[in-house]
Amino acid sequence: MFKSKYIFETKKTRTIRYIKNASFILFFSFVCYSISTLLFLLVSKNENTLTQEVFYKRPPDLIVVFTGHKGRIPYAVSLAKKYKQNSLFISGVHSKNTVDTLIAPMNLDGKINPDLLHIDYLARNTVENVLSTLQFLRKKPGLETILIVSHDYHIMRIKHIMDKLRTHDDRYRFYFAGVKTQYKSMRSVKILYKEVFKYIRTYLFLLLWDSDMTSY
């Protein structure tokens, strides 16, 4: 930080000092913000590695997809084929879509039973995705290992929300698989930077969350 060099400081030098201090704070904040984006990608990488290790020889009990950006449902379907898992739960689907319209563009080769693909139309954001998922799981006894699919930048926020909203009775083991984003365009970088802001906003929002609201 820049401090006054003179006992009696002129208005001009004071203004210049304020500008320098403000510029330094903004630059430092931007650097810290940028570093935090790398943490989001590191968390996703570690979660993907853990998922591959855990499900190396056995499939998850259920694959859950949090919709939002393109590529998540096809990626979840590819994992379902890989793990020979028929049960999928897709949260946050647009009201105009059905099971048929979602799976029609994909070549399933009969490897996934459409009757075991469940859709949630109500969730409009990640918090509601988590709530809908927990509600679905509580109605399906016997499910323990759950694989949640989203984009890489989204995993850290999902983990935090899930840890906050699950109850002591929710003894599920959640694992995560993130669609890898190519950060070669400004649009992808903007999405990543925006995700940090969303995480901070969600963190503050959940500080006020009443835990009884999850037990419905």
XYZ file of C-alpha atoms in Angstrom:
216
model
C 0.000 0.000 0.000
C 1.156 3.519 -0.737
C 1.416 5.884 2.240
C 1.872 9.619 2.339
C 5.508 10.755 2.051
C 4.765 14.202 3.376
C 3.307 15.615 6.559
C 1.363 18.187 4.581
C 0.024 16.462 1.480
C -1.443 18.371 -1.422
C -4.789 17.454 -2.898
C -3.104 16.310 -6.111
C -0.617 13.950 -4.431
C -3.380 12.602 -2.176
C -5.540 11.837 -5.215
C -2.645 10.106 -6.971
C -1.959 8.048 -3.841
C -5.613 7.015 -3.599
C -5.603 5.975 -7.240
C -2.433 3.930 -6.735
C -3.868 2.238 -3.652
C -7.150 1.471 -5.407
C -5.284 0.103 -8.435
C -3.125 -2.098 -6.218
C -6.175 -3.470 -4.362
C -7.987 -4.194 -7.624
C -4.940 -5.905 -9.112
C -4.344 -7.973 -5.979
C -8.026 -8.955 -5.840
C -7.956 -9.989 -9.496
C -4.874 -12.157 -8.923
C -6.477 -13.865 -5.916
C -9.721 -14.331 -7.851
C -7.806 -15.866 -10.757
C -5.927 -18.240 -8.470
C -9.232 -19.386 -6.982
C -10.422 -20.479 -10.436
C -7.504 -22.913 -10.561
C -8.727 -24.417 -7.292
C -12.074 -25.198 -8.925
C -10.336 -27.094 -11.720
C -8.048 -28.906 -9.289
C -11.008 -30.099 -7.226
C -12.707 -31.380 -10.378
C -9.559 -33.200 -11.494
C -9.178 -34.899 -8.112
C -12.849 -35.901 -8.066
C -12.619 -37.376 -11.556
C -9.575 -39.386 -10.548
C -11.309 -40.653 -7.408
C -14.392 -41.634 -9.423
C -12.308 -43.649 -11.867
C -10.597 -45.462 -9.015
C -13.792 -46.214 -7.066
C -15.783 -47.441 -10.068
C -12.948 -49.325 -11.707
C -14.567 -52.713 -11.143
C -18.089 -51.866 -10.028
C -20.736 -49.401 -11.216
C -22.417 -46.680 -9.144
C -25.927 -47.376 -7.903
C -27.208 -44.299 -9.717
C -25.912 -41.660 -12.118
C -27.312 -38.155 -11.618
C -27.019 -35.353 -14.166
C -27.351 -31.682 -13.247
C -28.422 -29.959 -16.464
C -27.257 -26.493 -17.413
C -24.782 -26.409 -20.272
C -24.489 -28.689 -23.276
C -22.595 -31.946 -23.077
C -23.593 -33.134 -19.620
C -26.315 -35.605 -20.614
C -24.260 -37.219 -23.429
C -21.305 -37.505 -21.046
C -23.497 -39.137 -18.406
C -24.840 -41.561 -21.003
C -21.291 -42.457 -22.047
C -20.459 -43.182 -18.398
C -23.632 -45.245 -18.060
C -22.500 -47.354 -21.013
C -19.007 -47.644 -19.571
C -20.205 -48.736 -16.133
C -23.149 -50.731 -17.530
C -25.489 -48.666 -15.395
C -29.125 -48.311 -16.458
C -30.410 -46.036 -13.688
C -30.112 -42.324 -14.482
C -31.697 -39.307 -12.829
C -31.647 -36.055 -14.800
C -32.397 -32.939 -12.777
C -33.485 -29.591 -14.172
C -34.986 -30.718 -17.481
C -36.987 -28.235 -19.566
C -40.719 -28.892 -19.483
C -40.857 -29.479 -23.247
C -38.462 -32.437 -23.046
C -39.310 -36.071 -22.373
C -37.273 -39.231 -21.988
C -37.706 -39.915 -25.699
C -36.601 -36.450 -26.842
C -33.551 -36.592 -24.580
C -32.273 -39.988 -25.660
C -33.395 -39.896 -29.311
C -30.205 -38.123 -30.568
C -27.993 -40.661 -28.770
C -27.021 -44.054 -30.037
C -27.851 -46.147 -26.987
C -27.689 -49.507 -28.761
C -30.112 -50.884 -26.189
C -27.480 -50.522 -23.454
C -29.634 -48.204 -21.339
C -33.202 -48.991 -20.349
C -35.355 -45.862 -20.902
C -37.702 -47.099 -18.171
C -34.893 -46.558 -15.647
C -34.258 -42.984 -16.744
C -35.990 -40.543 -14.399
C -36.513 -36.829 -15.044
C -36.919 -33.889 -12.678
C -38.625 -30.834 -14.185
C -38.776 -28.640 -11.079
C -35.137 -27.734 -10.336
C -34.131 -24.322 -11.682
C -30.695 -23.927 -10.117
C -27.986 -25.966 -8.420
C -29.498 -25.752 -4.939
C -32.758 -27.109 -6.303
C -30.830 -29.782 -8.251
C -29.375 -30.988 -4.960
C -32.730 -30.878 -3.164
C -34.440 -32.800 -5.965
C -31.672 -35.383 -5.965
C -31.876 -35.913 -2.208
C -35.663 -36.175 -2.398
C -35.385 -38.773 -5.180
C -32.790 -40.805 -3.250
C -34.886 -40.842 -0.085
C -37.685 -42.483 -2.053
C -35.326 -45.156 -3.429
C -33.994 -47.263 -0.534
C -30.897 -49.297 -1.249
C -29.006 -46.652 -3.213
C -25.607 -45.877 -1.689
C -23.018 -44.846 -4.281
C -24.155 -41.906 -6.377
C -22.233 -40.463 -9.326
C -23.096 -36.829 -10.089
C -22.263 -35.479 -13.544
C -21.829 -31.813 -14.453
C -19.080 -29.592 -15.889
C -15.646 -29.415 -14.279
C -16.071 -25.832 -13.023
C -19.403 -26.766 -11.383
C -18.214 -29.645 -9.189
C -16.876 -27.594 -6.277
C -20.156 -25.718 -5.829
C -22.208 -28.919 -6.026
C -20.023 -30.548 -3.361
C -20.457 -27.617 -1.009
C -24.229 -27.488 -1.463
C -24.556 -31.249 -1.019
C -22.489 -31.188 2.185
C -24.656 -28.386 3.524
C -28.096 -29.730 2.610
C -27.782 -33.441 3.277
C -28.912 -34.651 6.694
C -27.369 -37.153 9.103
C -29.764 -39.774 7.740
C -28.480 -39.321 4.190
C -25.747 -41.927 4.243
C -25.034 -41.790 0.546
C -21.535 -41.671 -0.865
C -21.345 -39.055 -3.591
C -18.775 -39.084 -6.359
C -18.377 -36.615 -9.186
C -17.492 -36.599 -12.865
C -16.981 -33.305 -14.660
C -17.219 -32.634 -18.359
C -13.838 -31.181 -19.231
C -14.034 -27.634 -20.548
C -11.573 -26.337 -23.128
C -10.535 -22.915 -21.848
C -9.366 -21.628 -25.205
C -12.164 -19.139 -25.701
C -13.113 -16.046 -23.740
C -16.606 -17.472 -23.270
C -15.268 -20.506 -21.385
C -12.985 -18.351 -19.254
C -15.905 -16.016 -18.423
C -17.999 -19.003 -17.346
C -15.214 -20.151 -15.014
C -14.768 -16.682 -13.498
C -18.532 -16.344 -13.095
C -18.621 -19.700 -11.315
C -16.351 -18.342 -8.575
C -18.819 -15.519 -7.999
C -21.712 -18.027 -7.919
C -19.865 -20.118 -5.363
C -19.334 -17.106 -3.077
C -22.978 -16.079 -3.462
C -24.168 -19.623 -2.730
C -21.858 -19.907 0.265
C -23.331 -16.740 1.785
C -26.866 -17.867 0.978
C -26.385 -21.238 2.678
C -25.098 -19.579 5.837
C -28.718 -18.580 6.403
C -30.165 -21.929 5.388
C -32.444 -23.667 7.858
C -31.405 -27.332 8.005
C -35.026 -28.369 8.685
C -35.926 -27.242 5.173
C -34.085 -30.229 3.664
C -36.178 -32.804 5.500
C -39.215 -32.831 3.253
